[in-house]
């Protein structure tokens, strides 16, 4: 499968891994938008939120638990942002579901 994040999850490509389990991988974004910028992905390929069903409930639960733990461990006590882009209008550039955990600086709203 020619998918960047499938290949990172399978360790065919290098990344700075910060979380790993049978179902979920977290690694640092190569082009960080903030002092903390981690991508949390399912190992199994899912294109985006648009493909999710309740059958993904368990892996999604683990992804959010990982995000909360990573944020706590990074000391993001002032808060953080969890973002997922869906499709071209939102700027999704990698077609494998990922949640951005972004923190360590203050942010503005709404996003661009
Ligand atoms: P999207 O634009 O799809 O919401 O987010 C994709 C993210 O993946 C971007 O923030 C981008 O910097 C990151 N990214 C793209 N290629 C790589 C890579 O090879 N390694 C890592 N660690 N991150 C990547
Ligand atoms: Zn994939």
Short mmCIF file of C-alpha atoms and ligand atoms in Angstrom, two decimals:
data_model
loop_
_atom_site.label_atom_id
_atom_site.label_comp_id
_atom_site.label_asym_id
_atom_site.label_seq_id
_atom_site.Cartn_x
_atom_site.Cartn_y
_atom_site.Cartn_z
CA UNK A 1 0.00 0.00 0.00
CA UNK A 2 1.45 3.31 -1.05
CA UNK A 3 0.30 5.31 1.97
CA UNK A 4 2.77 7.46 3.88
CA UNK A 5 1.26 6.91 7.33
CA UNK A 6 0.72 3.17 6.75
CA UNK A 7 4.42 3.00 5.98
CA UNK A 8 5.38 5.05 9.05
CA UNK A 9 3.11 2.88 11.25
CA UNK A 10 4.76 -0.24 9.79
CA UNK A 11 8.24 1.26 10.45
CA UNK A 12 9.10 1.14 6.76
CA UNK A 13 9.76 4.87 7.10
CA UNK A 14 11.40 6.58 10.05
CA UNK A 15 9.57 8.79 12.48
CA UNK A 16 10.00 10.00 16.03
CA UNK A 17 7.53 7.68 17.70
CA UNK A 18 6.01 8.82 20.99
CA UNK A 19 3.18 6.28 21.39
CA UNK A 20 2.77 2.75 20.12
CA UNK A 21 0.31 -0.10 20.59
CA UNK A 22 -1.15 -2.90 18.47
CA UNK A 23 -3.74 -0.54 17.00
CA UNK A 24 -2.41 3.03 17.31
CA UNK A 25 0.81 4.94 16.64
CA UNK A 26 1.78 8.49 17.65
CA UNK A 27 4.75 10.30 16.14
CA UNK A 28 6.08 13.85 15.89
CA UNK A 29 5.00 15.94 12.93
CA UNK A 30 7.92 16.54 10.55
CA UNK A 31 6.91 20.20 10.18
CA UNK A 32 5.69 21.20 13.65
CA UNK A 33 3.17 24.02 13.96
CA UNK A 34 3.86 24.45 17.68
CA UNK A 35 6.38 23.30 20.32
CA UNK A 36 4.33 20.09 20.70
CA UNK A 37 2.92 18.65 17.47
CA UNK A 38 2.16 14.95 17.43
CA UNK A 39 0.13 12.94 14.91
CA UNK A 40 -1.92 10.04 16.25
CA UNK A 41 -3.01 7.46 13.67
CA UNK A 42 -4.66 4.04 13.54
CA UNK A 43 -2.40 1.29 12.18
CA UNK A 44 -5.22 0.09 9.93
CA UNK A 45 -5.76 2.34 6.95
CA UNK A 46 -8.77 4.66 7.19
CA UNK A 47 -8.90 7.61 4.82
CA UNK A 48 -10.41 10.22 7.11
CA UNK A 49 -13.27 10.95 9.52
CA UNK A 50 -15.56 10.68 6.49
CA UNK A 51 -15.06 6.88 6.50
CA UNK A 52 -15.65 6.30 10.20
CA UNK A 53 -18.47 4.21 11.61
CA UNK A 54 -19.28 3.10 15.14
CA UNK A 55 -17.25 -0.03 14.41
CA UNK A 56 -14.16 2.19 14.80
CA UNK A 57 -15.25 3.11 18.33
CA UNK A 58 -12.58 1.15 20.15
CA UNK A 59 -9.63 2.41 18.13
CA UNK A 60 -10.96 5.97 18.33
CA UNK A 61 -11.25 5.65 22.07
CA UNK A 62 -7.65 4.53 22.26
CA UNK A 63 -6.51 7.39 20.00
CA UNK A 64 -8.12 9.99 22.28
CA UNK A 65 -6.80 8.29 25.40
CA UNK A 66 -3.32 8.42 23.84
CA UNK A 67 -3.78 12.11 23.02
CA UNK A 68 -4.85 12.94 26.58
CA UNK A 69 -1.91 11.00 28.02
CA UNK A 70 0.62 12.55 25.63
CA UNK A 71 -0.71 16.04 26.42
CA UNK A 72 -0.50 15.39 30.16
CA UNK A 73 3.03 13.97 29.84
CA UNK A 74 4.08 16.99 27.77
CA UNK A 75 2.84 19.26 30.54
CA UNK A 76 0.22 21.00 28.41
CA UNK A 77 -1.66 22.13 31.50
CA UNK A 78 -2.83 25.34 29.84
CA UNK A 79 -4.62 23.40 27.11
CA UNK A 80 -4.03 22.20 23.60
CA UNK A 81 -5.78 21.66 20.30
CA UNK A 82 -6.84 18.39 18.64
CA UNK A 83 -7.44 18.79 14.91
CA UNK A 84 -8.30 16.51 12.02
CA UNK A 85 -8.61 17.75 8.46
CA UNK A 86 -11.05 16.05 6.10
CA UNK A 87 -10.61 16.45 2.36
CA UNK A 88 -9.16 19.18 0.17
CA UNK A 89 -11.21 22.13 1.45
CA UNK A 90 -9.86 21.49 4.95
CA UNK A 91 -6.31 21.00 3.65
CA UNK A 92 -5.94 17.27 4.31
CA UNK A 93 -2.60 16.43 2.71
CA UNK A 94 -2.17 12.80 3.83
CA UNK A 95 -5.05 10.41 3.10
CA UNK A 96 -4.75 8.36 6.28
CA UNK A 97 -6.78 9.40 9.33
CA UNK A 98 -4.71 11.38 11.82
CA UNK A 99 -5.41 13.62 14.77
CA UNK A 100 -3.00 16.50 15.28
CA UNK A 101 -2.17 17.16 18.94
CA UNK A 102 -0.89 20.74 18.94
CA UNK A 103 0.21 22.65 22.03
CA UNK A 104 2.81 24.61 23.89
CA UNK A 105 1.76 28.05 22.67
CA UNK A 106 -1.41 30.12 22.72
CA UNK A 107 -3.62 29.83 19.64
CA UNK A 108 -6.25 31.86 17.86
CA UNK A 109 -9.73 30.90 16.77
CA UNK A 110 -11.19 30.46 14.19
CA UNK A 111 -8.46 28.59 12.30
CA UNK A 112 -7.55 29.74 8.79
P1 LIG B 1 -2.83 17.14 7.12
O1 LIG B 1 -2.36 18.30 6.27
O2 LIG B 1 -3.19 15.96 6.26
O3 LIG B 1 -3.90 17.49 8.10
O4 LIG B 1 -1.59 16.73 8.02
C1 LIG B 1 -0.52 16.00 7.54
C2 LIG B 1 0.65 16.28 8.43
O5 LIG B 1 1.64 15.30 8.18
C3 LIG B 1 1.32 17.64 8.21
O6 LIG B 1 1.28 18.40 9.40
C4 LIG B 1 2.75 17.29 7.79
O7 LIG B 1 3.72 18.16 8.31
C5 LIG B 1 2.90 15.87 8.32
N1 LIG B 1 3.82 15.04 7.55
C6 LIG B 1 3.87 14.91 6.19
N2 LIG B 1 4.81 14.04 5.83
C7 LIG B 1 5.36 13.57 6.98
C8 LIG B 1 6.40 12.61 7.25
O8 LIG B 1 6.99 12.00 6.36
N3 LIG B 1 6.71 12.40 8.56
C9 LIG B 1 6.06 13.05 9.58
N4 LIG B 1 6.45 12.77 10.83
N5 LIG B 1 5.07 13.95 9.35
C10 LIG B 1 4.73 14.20 8.07
ZN1 LIG B 2 -2.67 4.42 5.28
#
